[in-house]
Coordinates of C-alpha atoms in Angstrom, one line a residue:
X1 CA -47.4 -9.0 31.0
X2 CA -48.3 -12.4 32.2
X3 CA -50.6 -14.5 30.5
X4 CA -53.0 -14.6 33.8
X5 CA -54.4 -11.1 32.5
X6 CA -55.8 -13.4 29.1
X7 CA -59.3 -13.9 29.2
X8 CA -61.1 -17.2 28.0
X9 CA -64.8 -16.5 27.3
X10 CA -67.0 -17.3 24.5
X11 CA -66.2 -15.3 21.0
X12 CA -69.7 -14.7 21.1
X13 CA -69.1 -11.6 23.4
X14 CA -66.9 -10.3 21.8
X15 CA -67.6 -10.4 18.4
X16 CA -71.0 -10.9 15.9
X17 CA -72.0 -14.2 14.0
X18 CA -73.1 -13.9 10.5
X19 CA -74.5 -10.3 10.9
X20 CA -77.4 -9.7 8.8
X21 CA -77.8 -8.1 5.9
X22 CA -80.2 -5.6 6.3
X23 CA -78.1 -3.5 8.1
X24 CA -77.0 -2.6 4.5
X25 CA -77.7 1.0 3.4
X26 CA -76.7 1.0 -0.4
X27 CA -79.0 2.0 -3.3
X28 CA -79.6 -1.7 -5.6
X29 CA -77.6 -0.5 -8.4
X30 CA -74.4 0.0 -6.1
X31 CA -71.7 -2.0 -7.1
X32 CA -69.9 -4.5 -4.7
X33 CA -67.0 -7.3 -4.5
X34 CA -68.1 -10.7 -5.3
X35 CA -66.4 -13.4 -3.6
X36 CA -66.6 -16.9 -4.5
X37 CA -65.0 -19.8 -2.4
X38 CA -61.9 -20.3 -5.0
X39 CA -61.5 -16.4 -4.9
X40 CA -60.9 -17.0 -0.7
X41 CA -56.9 -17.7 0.1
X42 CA -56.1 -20.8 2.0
X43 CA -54.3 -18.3 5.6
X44 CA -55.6 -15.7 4.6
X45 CA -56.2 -13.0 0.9
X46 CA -59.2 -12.4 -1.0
X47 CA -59.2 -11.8 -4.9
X48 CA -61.2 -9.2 -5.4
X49 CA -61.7 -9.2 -9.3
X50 CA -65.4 -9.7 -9.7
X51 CA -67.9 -6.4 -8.8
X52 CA -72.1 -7.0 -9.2
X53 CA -74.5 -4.8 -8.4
X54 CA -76.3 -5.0 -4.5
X55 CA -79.7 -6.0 -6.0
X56 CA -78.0 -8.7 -7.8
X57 CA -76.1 -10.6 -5.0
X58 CA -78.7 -9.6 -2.1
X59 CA -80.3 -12.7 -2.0
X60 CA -78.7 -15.9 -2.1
X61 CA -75.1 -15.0 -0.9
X62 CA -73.6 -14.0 2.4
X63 CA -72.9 -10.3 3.7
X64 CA -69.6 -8.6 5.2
X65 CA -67.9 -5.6 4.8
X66 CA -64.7 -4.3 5.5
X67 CA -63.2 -5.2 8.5
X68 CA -65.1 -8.7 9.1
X69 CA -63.2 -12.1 9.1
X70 CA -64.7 -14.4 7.4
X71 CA -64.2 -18.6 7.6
X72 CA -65.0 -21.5 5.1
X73 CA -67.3 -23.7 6.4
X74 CA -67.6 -26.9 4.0
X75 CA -65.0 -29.8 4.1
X76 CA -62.1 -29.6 2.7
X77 CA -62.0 -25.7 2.3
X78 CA -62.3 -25.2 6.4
X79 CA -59.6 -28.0 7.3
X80 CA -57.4 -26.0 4.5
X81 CA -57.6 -22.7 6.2
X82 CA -59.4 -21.0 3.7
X83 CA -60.3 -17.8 5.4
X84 CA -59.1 -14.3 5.4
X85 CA -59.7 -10.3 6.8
X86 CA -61.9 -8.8 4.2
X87 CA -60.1 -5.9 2.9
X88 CA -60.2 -3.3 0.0
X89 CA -63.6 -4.0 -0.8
X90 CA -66.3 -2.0 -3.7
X91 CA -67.8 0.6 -1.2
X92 CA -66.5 -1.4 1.6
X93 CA -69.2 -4.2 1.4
X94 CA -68.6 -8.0 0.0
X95 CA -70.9 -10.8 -0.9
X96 CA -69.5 -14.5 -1.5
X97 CA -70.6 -18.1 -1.5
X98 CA -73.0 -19.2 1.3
X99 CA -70.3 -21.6 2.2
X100 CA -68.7 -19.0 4.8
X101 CA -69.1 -17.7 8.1
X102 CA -68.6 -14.5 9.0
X103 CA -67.2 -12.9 12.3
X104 CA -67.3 -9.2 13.1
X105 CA -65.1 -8.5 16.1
X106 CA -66.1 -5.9 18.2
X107 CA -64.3 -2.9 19.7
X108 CA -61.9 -4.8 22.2
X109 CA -60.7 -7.5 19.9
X110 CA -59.0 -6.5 17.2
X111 CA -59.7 -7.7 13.5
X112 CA -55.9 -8.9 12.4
X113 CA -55.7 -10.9 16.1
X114 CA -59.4 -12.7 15.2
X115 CA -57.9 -13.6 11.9
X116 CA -55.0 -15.4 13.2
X117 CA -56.9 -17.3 15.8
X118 CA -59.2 -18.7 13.1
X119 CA -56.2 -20.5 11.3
X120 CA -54.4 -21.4 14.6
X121 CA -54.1 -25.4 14.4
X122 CA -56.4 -25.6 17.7
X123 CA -59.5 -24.1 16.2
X124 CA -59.6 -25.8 13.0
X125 CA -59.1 -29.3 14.5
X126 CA -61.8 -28.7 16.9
X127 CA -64.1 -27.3 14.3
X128 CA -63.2 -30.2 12.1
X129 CA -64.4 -32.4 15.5
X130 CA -67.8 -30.4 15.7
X131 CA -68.1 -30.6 11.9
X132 CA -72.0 -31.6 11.1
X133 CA -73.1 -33.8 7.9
X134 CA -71.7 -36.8 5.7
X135 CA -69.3 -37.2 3.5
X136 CA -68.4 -33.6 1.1
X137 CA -71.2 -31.6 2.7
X138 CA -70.0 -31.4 6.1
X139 CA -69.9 -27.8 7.6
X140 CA -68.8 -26.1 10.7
X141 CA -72.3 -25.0 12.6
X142 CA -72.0 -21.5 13.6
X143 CA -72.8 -22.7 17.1
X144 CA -68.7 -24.5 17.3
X145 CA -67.6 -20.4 16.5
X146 CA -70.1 -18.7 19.1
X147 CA -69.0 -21.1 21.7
X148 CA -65.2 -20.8 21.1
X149 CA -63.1 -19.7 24.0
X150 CA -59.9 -18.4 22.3
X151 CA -57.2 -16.8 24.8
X152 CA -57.9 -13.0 24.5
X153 CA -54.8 -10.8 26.1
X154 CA -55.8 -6.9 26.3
X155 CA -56.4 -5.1 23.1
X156 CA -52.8 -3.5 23.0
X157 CA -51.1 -7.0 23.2
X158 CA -53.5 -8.6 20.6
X159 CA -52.8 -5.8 18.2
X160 CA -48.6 -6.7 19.2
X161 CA -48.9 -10.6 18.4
X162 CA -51.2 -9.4 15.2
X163 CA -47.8 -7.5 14.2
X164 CA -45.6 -9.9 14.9
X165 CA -47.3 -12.7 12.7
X166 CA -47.9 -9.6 10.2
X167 CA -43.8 -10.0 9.8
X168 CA -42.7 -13.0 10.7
X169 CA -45.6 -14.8 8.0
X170 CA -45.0 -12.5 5.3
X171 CA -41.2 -13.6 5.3
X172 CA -42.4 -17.1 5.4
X173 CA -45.1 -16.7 3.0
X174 CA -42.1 -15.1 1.1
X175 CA -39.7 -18.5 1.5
X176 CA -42.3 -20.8 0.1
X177 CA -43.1 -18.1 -2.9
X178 CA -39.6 -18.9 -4.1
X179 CA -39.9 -22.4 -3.4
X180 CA -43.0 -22.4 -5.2
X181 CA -41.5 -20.9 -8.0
X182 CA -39.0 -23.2 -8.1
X183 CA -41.3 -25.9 -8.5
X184 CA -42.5 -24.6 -11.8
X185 CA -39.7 -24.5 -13.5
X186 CA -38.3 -27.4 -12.1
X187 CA -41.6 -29.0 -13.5
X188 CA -41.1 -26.9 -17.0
X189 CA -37.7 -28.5 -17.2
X190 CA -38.9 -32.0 -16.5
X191 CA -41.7 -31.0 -19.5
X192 CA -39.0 -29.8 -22.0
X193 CA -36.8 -32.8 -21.2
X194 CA -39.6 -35.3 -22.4
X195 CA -40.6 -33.2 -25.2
X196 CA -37.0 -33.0 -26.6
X197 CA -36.9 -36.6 -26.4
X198 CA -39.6 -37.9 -28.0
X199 CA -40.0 -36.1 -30.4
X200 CA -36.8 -35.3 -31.2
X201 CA -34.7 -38.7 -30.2
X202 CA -31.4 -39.3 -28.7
X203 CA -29.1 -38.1 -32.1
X204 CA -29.0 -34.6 -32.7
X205 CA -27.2 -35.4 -35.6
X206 CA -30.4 -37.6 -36.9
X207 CA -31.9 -36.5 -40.5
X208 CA -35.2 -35.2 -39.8
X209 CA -38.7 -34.9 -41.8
X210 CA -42.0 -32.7 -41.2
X211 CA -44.6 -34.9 -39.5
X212 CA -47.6 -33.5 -40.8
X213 CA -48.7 -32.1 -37.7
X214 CA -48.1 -28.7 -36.8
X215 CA -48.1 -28.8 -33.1
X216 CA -45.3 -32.3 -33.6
X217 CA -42.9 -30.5 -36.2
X218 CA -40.4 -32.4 -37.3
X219 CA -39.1 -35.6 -36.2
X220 CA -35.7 -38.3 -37.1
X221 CA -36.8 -38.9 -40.9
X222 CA -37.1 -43.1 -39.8
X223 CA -39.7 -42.3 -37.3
X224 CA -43.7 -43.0 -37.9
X225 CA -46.7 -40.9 -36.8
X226 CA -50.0 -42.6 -35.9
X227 CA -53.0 -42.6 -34.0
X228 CA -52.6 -44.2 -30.0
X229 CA -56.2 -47.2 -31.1
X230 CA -53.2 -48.6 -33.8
X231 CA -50.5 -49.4 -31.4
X232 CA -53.1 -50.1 -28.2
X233 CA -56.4 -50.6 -26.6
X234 CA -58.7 -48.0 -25.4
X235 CA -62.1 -47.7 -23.2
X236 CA -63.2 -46.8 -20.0
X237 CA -65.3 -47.8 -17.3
X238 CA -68.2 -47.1 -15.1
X239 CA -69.6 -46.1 -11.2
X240 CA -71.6 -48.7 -9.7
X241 CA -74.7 -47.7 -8.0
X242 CA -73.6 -46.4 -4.5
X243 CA -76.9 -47.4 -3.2
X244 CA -76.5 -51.3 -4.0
X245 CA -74.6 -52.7 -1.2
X246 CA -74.3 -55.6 -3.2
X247 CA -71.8 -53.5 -5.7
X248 CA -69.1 -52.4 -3.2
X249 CA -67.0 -54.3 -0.6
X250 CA -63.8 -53.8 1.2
X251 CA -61.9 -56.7 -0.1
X252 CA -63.0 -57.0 -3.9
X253 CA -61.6 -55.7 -6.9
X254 CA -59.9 -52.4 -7.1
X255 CA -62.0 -50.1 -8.2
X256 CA -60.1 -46.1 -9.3
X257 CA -61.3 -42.9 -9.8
X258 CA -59.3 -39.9 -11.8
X259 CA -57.2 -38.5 -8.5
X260 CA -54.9 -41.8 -9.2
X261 CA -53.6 -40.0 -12.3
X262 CA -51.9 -37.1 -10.2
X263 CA -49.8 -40.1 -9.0
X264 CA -45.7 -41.1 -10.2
X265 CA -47.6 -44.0 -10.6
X266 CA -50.4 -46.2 -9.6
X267 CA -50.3 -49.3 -7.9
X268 CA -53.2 -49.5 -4.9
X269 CA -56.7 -48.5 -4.8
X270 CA -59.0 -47.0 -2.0
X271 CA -62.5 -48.1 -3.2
X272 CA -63.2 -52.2 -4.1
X273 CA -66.2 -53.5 -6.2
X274 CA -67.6 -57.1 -6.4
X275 CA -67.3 -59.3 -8.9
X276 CA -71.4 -58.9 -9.3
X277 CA -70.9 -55.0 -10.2
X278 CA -67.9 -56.0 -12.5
X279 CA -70.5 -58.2 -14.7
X280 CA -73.5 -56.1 -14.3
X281 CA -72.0 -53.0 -14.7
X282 CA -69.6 -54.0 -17.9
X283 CA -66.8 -53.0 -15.8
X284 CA -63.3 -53.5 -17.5
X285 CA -60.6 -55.7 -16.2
X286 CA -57.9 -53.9 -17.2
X287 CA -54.3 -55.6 -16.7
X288 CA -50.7 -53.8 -16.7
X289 CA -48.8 -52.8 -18.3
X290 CA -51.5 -49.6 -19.0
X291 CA -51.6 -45.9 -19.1
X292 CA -54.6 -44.5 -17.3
X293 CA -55.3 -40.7 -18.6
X294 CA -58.1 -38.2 -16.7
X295 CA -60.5 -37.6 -19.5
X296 CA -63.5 -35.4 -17.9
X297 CA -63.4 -31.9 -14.9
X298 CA -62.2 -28.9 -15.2
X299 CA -59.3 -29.7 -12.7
X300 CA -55.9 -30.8 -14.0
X301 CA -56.5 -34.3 -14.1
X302 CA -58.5 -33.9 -17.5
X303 CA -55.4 -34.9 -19.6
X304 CA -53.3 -36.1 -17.3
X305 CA -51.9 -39.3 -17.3
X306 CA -50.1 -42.1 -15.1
X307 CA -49.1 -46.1 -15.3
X308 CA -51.4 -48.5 -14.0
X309 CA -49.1 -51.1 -12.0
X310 CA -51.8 -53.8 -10.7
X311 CA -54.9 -55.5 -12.0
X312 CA -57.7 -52.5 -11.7
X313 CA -61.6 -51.6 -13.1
X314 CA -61.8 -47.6 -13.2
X315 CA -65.1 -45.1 -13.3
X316 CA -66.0 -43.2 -15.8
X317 CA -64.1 -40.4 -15.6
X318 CA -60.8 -42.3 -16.4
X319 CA -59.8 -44.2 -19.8
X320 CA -57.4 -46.7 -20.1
X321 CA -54.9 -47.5 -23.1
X322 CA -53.2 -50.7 -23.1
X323 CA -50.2 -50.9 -25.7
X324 CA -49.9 -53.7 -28.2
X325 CA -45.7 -54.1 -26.4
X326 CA -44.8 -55.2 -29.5
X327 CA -45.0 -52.1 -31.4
X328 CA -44.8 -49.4 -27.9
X329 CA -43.5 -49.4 -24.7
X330 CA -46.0 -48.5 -22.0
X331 CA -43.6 -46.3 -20.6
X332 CA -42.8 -44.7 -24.0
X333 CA -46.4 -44.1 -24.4
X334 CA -47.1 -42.2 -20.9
X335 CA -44.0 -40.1 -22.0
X336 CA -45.9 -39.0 -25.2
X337 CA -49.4 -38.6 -23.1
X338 CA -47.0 -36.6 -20.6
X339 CA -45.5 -34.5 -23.2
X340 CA -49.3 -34.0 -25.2
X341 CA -51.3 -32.7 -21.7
X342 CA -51.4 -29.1 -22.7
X343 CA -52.7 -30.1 -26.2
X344 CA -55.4 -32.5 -24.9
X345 CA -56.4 -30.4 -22.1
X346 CA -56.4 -27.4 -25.2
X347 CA -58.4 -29.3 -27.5
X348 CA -60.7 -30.6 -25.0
X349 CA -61.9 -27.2 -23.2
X350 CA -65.8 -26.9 -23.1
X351 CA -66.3 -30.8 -24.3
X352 CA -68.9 -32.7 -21.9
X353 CA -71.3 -29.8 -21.4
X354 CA -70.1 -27.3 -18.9
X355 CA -66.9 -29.0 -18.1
X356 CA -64.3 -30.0 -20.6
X357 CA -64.0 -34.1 -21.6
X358 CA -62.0 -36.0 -23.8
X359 CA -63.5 -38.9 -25.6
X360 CA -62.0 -42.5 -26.1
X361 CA -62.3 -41.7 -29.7
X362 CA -60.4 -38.6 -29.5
X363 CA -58.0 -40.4 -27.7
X364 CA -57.8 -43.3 -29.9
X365 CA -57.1 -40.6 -33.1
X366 CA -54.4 -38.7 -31.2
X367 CA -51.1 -38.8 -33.0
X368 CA -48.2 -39.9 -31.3
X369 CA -44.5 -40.2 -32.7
X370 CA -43.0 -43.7 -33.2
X371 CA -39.8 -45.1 -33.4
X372 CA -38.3 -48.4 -33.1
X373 CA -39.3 -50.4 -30.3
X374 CA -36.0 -51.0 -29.1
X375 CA -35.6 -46.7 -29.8
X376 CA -38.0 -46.4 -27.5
X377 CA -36.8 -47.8 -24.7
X378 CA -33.1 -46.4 -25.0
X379 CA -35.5 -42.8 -24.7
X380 CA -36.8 -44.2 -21.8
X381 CA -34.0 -45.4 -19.8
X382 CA -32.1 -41.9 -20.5
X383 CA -35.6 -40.1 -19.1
X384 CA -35.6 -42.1 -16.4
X385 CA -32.4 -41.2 -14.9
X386 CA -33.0 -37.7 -16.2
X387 CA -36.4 -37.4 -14.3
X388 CA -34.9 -39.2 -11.1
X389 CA -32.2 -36.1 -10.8
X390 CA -35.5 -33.7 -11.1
X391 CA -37.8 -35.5 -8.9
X392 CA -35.4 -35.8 -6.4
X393 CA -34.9 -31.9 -6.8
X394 CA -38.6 -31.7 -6.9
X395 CA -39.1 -33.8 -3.6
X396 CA -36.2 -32.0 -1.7
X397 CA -38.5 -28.4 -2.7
X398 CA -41.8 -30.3 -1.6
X399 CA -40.5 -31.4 1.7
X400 CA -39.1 -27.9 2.8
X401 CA -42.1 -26.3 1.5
X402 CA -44.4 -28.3 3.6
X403 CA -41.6 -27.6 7.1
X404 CA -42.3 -23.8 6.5
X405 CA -46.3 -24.2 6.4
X406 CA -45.5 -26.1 9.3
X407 CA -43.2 -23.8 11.1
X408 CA -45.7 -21.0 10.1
X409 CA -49.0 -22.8 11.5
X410 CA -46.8 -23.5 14.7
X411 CA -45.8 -20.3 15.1
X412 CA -49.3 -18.4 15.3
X413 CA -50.3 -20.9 17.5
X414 CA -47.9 -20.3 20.1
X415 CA -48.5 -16.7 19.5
X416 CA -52.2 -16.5 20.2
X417 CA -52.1 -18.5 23.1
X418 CA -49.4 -16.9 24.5
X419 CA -46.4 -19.5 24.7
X420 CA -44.5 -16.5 22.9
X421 CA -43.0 -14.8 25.8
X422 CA -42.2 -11.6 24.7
X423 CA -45.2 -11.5 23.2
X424 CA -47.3 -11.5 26.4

């Protein structure tokens, strides 16, 4: 069939927008699935772990049901492809955040086709042009979606391409699992290989003695134990006042948040303050060699830590630690942070009102292991080339990981607007 029997007419005809909820016939105590935003898969899935009763969820969340498609709207969640068929659900009717659209196809477009056109790279970089709003609240209007003129072939072929993808995704979706995987244990290695060697040393043979500290057991008998504020400096810093234009320039002094902490290491910023917000503000000038560690949020940066490789003032959410080089190596010490992270993150949980937060005093009293300074950094030049080997491995898995979401976003491209030939 050739691709001159496709259709291109607004989705508006053939399918509803955000249908309304009183078309619901379900007593108030009727339970329901409850989706919220990190409970919608990025290409598709729902997890549908949370129920709530009707009357609970009627007001103040959006509608669908079984069969609907339904999109993120808010940046970054619709430029991620969160989205997905809603399937499976409590008596076959969901409510979720407000920060969705919903599309219910009707009878000559079918639901699995719909889907696959929402994540095809053409609709989501044109939504992300018609995108409305600054900065982190910027949305997708539900006009962009009514007024969306996807390829549509006849039902039969839709519900062929929909099959197709159906296949061909789940064996890609399959591929990246494993690579996924992979990833984790490659990452657990890199963990256990730290962990052995500082706290354990480089001589298996070494005489060893109980630290004190349960979660450190024992380490080589000549080895100290003490608190990170005796072998360095701690504090952190502060946001300016985004509505002083006086506080922020593009060519003043770096200025970093916590994301820089999910970095190998971190040696440019994105954001520059002026030297009148570094006085008024009490910003710190804080100069390498430093550790910066994520000390606030519920996301994995709480804990985490990196090396500061340039002259830098950080916000709030960050600390700093800069290591008297005499009695640690900087690079010693972001090993021990390294190998610590599940402990802080652990004994930080629930800190800082709702979300957890480690203090610069905790920080300052957390035990580290301490050899020799020149022990130290024989550990480090063995982890080095030991953490080259995996983050070259690590790297290699990324890089193939990210050609299969490629290939996979390519692919149902071509399929929904017909460039598959076979398909048409």
């Amino acid at each position: 069939m050739s691709v001159a029997t496709w259709t291109r007419r607004r989705l508006r005809f053939d399918a509803r927008l955000n249908p309304v909820k009183s078309e619901l016939e379900l007593a108030d105590d009727v339970p329901v699935s409850f989706v919220p935003m990190d409970a919608v898969g990025e290409r598709g899935g729902l997890r549908l772990e949370e129920e709530r009763p009707v009357d609970e969820v009627y007001n103040g969340y959006t509608y669908f049901r079984d069969g609907d498609v339904v999109i993120a709207k808010i940046t970054p969640c619709f430029e991620n492809g969160k989205g997905a068929i809603a399937e499976g659900l409590t008596n076959g009717v969901g409510f979720g955040t407000t920060e969705l659209h919903v599309v219910r196809p009707c009878q000559q477009l079918d639901d699995r086709f719909l889907f696959y056109v929402t994540i095809a790279h053409d609709f989501r970089s044109f939504g992300e042009a018609e995108m409305l709003g600054a900065g982190g609240q910027k949305r997708v209007p539900e006009r962009f979606l009514k007024d969306w003129r996807p390829p549509l072939p006849p039902l039969e072929t839709q519900k062929r391409i929909a099959a197709f993808l159906d296949e061909k995704t789940a064996r890609i979706d399959a591929l990246i699992a494993k690579k996924q995987a992979l990833l984790e244990r490659l990452a657990e290695k890199r963990q256990a290989i730290i962990t052995q060697a500082v706290t354990k040393g480089l001589n298996p043979a070494a005489p060893m003695k109980d630290s004190g500290i349960d979660w450190l057991g024992e380490i080589p008998a000549h080895w100290a134990v003490c608190p990170i504020k005796h072998v360095g400096r701690i504090g952190n810093g502060s946001t300016p006042s985004r509505e002083d234009p006086n506080y922020w320039s593009d060519t003043g002094f770096p200025w970093l948040n916590s994301s820089v902490v999910n970095q190998e290491e971190v040696n440019e910023a994105e954001h520059f303050v002026t030297e009148l917000a570094l006085q008024e503000c009490h910003l710190p000038i804080i100069e390498p060699p430093a550790v910066l560690v994520g000390i606030t949020g519920q996301g994995k940066t709480r804990g985490m830590a990196a090396p500061l490789k340039f002259r830098a003032t950080i916000n709030q959410h960050l600390a700093f630690i800069r290591p008297e080089t005499s009695k640690i190596s900087a690079e010693f010490l972001l090993h021990c942070l390294q190998m610590a992270y599940p402990l802080l993150r652990f004994e930080s949980e629930g800190a800082g009102s709702t979300k957890g937060a480690i203090t610069c005093e905790q920080l300052g009293c957390f035990p580290i292991p301490l050899p020799a300074i020149q022990e130290q950094l024989e550990i480090v030049e063995l982890l080095n080339v030991r953490y080259r080997r995996i983050s070259a491995l690590i790297e290699k898995t990324d890089c193939s990981i990210e050609r299969l979401t490629e290939y996979r976003s390519a692919l149902i491209t071509a399929a929904v607007t017909g460039q598959i030939e076979e398909l048409r």
